[in-house]
PDB file of C-alpha atoms in Angstrom:
ATOM      1  CA  MET A   1      -1.449  -8.756  -9.916  1.00 50.00           C
ATOM      2  CA  LEU A   2      -2.118  -5.472  -8.116  1.00 56.00           C
ATOM      3  CA  GLU A   3      -1.631  -7.155  -4.729  1.00 66.00           C
ATOM      4  CA  SER A   4       1.743  -8.551  -5.804  1.00 69.00           C
ATOM      5  CA  ALA A   5       2.890  -5.191  -7.165  1.00 68.00           C
ATOM      6  CA  GLY A   6       1.609  -3.465  -4.036  1.00 77.00           C
ATOM      7  CA  ARG A   7       3.546  -5.870  -1.810  1.00 79.00           C
ATOM      8  CA  GLN A   8       6.733  -5.246  -3.789  1.00 79.00           C
ATOM      9  CA  ILE A   9       6.270  -1.499  -3.543  1.00 80.00           C
ATOM     10  CA  ALA A  10       5.523  -1.787   0.177  1.00 81.00           C
ATOM     11  CA  GLU A  11       8.701  -3.782   0.761  1.00 79.00           C
ATOM     12  CA  LYS A  12      10.782  -1.197  -1.080  1.00 76.00           C
ATOM     13  CA  ILE A  13       9.180   1.674   0.861  1.00 76.00           C
ATOM     14  CA  ALA A  14       9.677  -0.113   4.165  1.00 75.00           C
ATOM     15  CA  PHE A  15      13.340  -0.657   3.332  1.00 72.00           C
ATOM     16  CA  TYR A  16      13.886   3.052   2.740  1.00 70.00           C
ATOM     17  CA  VAL A  17      11.899   4.361   5.703  1.00 70.00           C
ATOM     18  CA  GLN A  18      13.196   1.862   8.204  1.00 64.00           C
ATOM     19  CA  SER A  19      14.547   3.618  11.240  1.00 56.00           C
ATOM     20  CA  SER A  20      17.566   2.465  13.201  1.00 53.00           C
ATOM     21  CA  ASN A  21      15.342   1.601  16.163  1.00 60.00           C
ATOM     22  CA  SER A  22      12.996  -0.767  14.341  1.00 68.00           C
ATOM     23  CA  SER A  23      13.499  -3.938  12.425  1.00 78.00           C
ATOM     24  CA  ARG A  24      12.577  -4.465   8.780  1.00 76.00           C
ATOM     25  CA  LYS A  25       9.649  -6.670   9.871  1.00 80.00           C
ATOM     26  CA  GLU A  26       8.318  -3.986  12.224  1.00 83.00           C
ATOM     27  CA  SER A  27       8.592  -1.423   9.417  1.00 80.00           C
ATOM     28  CA  LEU A  28       6.714  -3.698   7.025  1.00 83.00           C
ATOM     29  CA  ASP A  29       4.041  -4.458   9.613  1.00 88.00           C
ATOM     30  CA  LYS A  30       3.482  -0.771  10.243  1.00 87.00           C
ATOM     31  CA  LEU A  31       3.370  -0.030   6.516  1.00 88.00           C
ATOM     32  CA  TYR A  32       0.882  -2.854   5.810  1.00 91.00           C
ATOM     33  CA  LYS A  33      -1.341  -1.630   8.659  1.00 92.00           C
ATOM     34  CA  THR A  34      -1.255   1.878   7.208  1.00 92.00           C
ATOM     35  CA  MET A  35      -2.034   0.578   3.733  1.00 90.00           C
ATOM     36  CA  ALA A  36      -4.915  -1.515   5.068  1.00 92.00           C
ATOM     37  CA  THR A  37      -6.372   1.522   6.841  1.00 93.00           C
ATOM     38  CA  ILE A  38      -6.126   3.607   3.667  1.00 91.00           C
ATOM     39  CA  GLY A  39      -7.762   0.818   1.665  1.00 90.00           C
ATOM     40  CA  GLN A  40     -10.587   0.434   4.180  1.00 92.00           C
ATOM     41  CA  LYS A  41     -11.297   4.183   4.181  1.00 93.00           C
ATOM     42  CA  ALA A  42     -11.217   4.252   0.376  1.00 91.00           C
ATOM     43  CA  GLN A  43     -13.762   1.433   0.234  1.00 91.00           C
ATOM     44  CA  GLU A  44     -15.982   3.170   2.807  1.00 94.00           C
ATOM     45  CA  ARG A  45     -15.911   6.210   0.516  1.00 94.00           C
ATOM     46  CA  GLY A  46     -17.010   4.157  -2.504  1.00 94.00           C
ATOM     47  CA  LEU A  47     -13.773   3.123  -4.195  1.00 91.00           C
ATOM     48  CA  THR A  48     -14.175  -0.221  -5.926  1.00 91.00           C
ATOM     49  CA  SER A  49     -11.622  -2.448  -7.640  1.00 88.00           C
ATOM     50  CA  GLU A  50     -13.016  -1.394 -11.000  1.00 92.00           C
ATOM     51  CA  ILE A  51     -12.682   2.327 -10.192  1.00 91.00           C
ATOM     52  CA  LEU A  52      -9.143   1.822  -8.888  1.00 87.00           C
ATOM     53  CA  GLU A  53      -8.117  -0.113 -11.961  1.00 89.00           C
ATOM     54  CA  SER A  54      -9.525   2.598 -14.274  1.00 91.00           C
ATOM     55  CA  LEU A  55      -7.675   5.276 -12.297  1.00 88.00           C
ATOM     56  CA  LEU A  56      -4.436   3.359 -12.489  1.00 87.00           C
ATOM     57  CA  ASN A  57      -4.832   2.865 -16.234  1.00 90.00           C
ATOM     58  CA  GLU A  58      -5.558   6.520 -17.000  1.00 87.00           C
ATOM     59  CA  ASP A  59      -3.076   8.249 -19.257  1.00 80.00           C
ATOM     60  CA  ASP A  60      -1.798  11.498 -17.805  1.00 58.00           C
TER      61      ASP A  60
END
């Protein structure tokens, strides 16, 4: 579920940040690479799926 929502968000972000010099696919590829790097660094720092889910479900 989170992966599907993340992909939808990524596609929307890529659409809005797409520059005139790059294609939609290139923008998505760059965004996915950035998201993967962020995820990898978060895991290296101890973030687990359970912690992420609890953070996402917190009431502000």
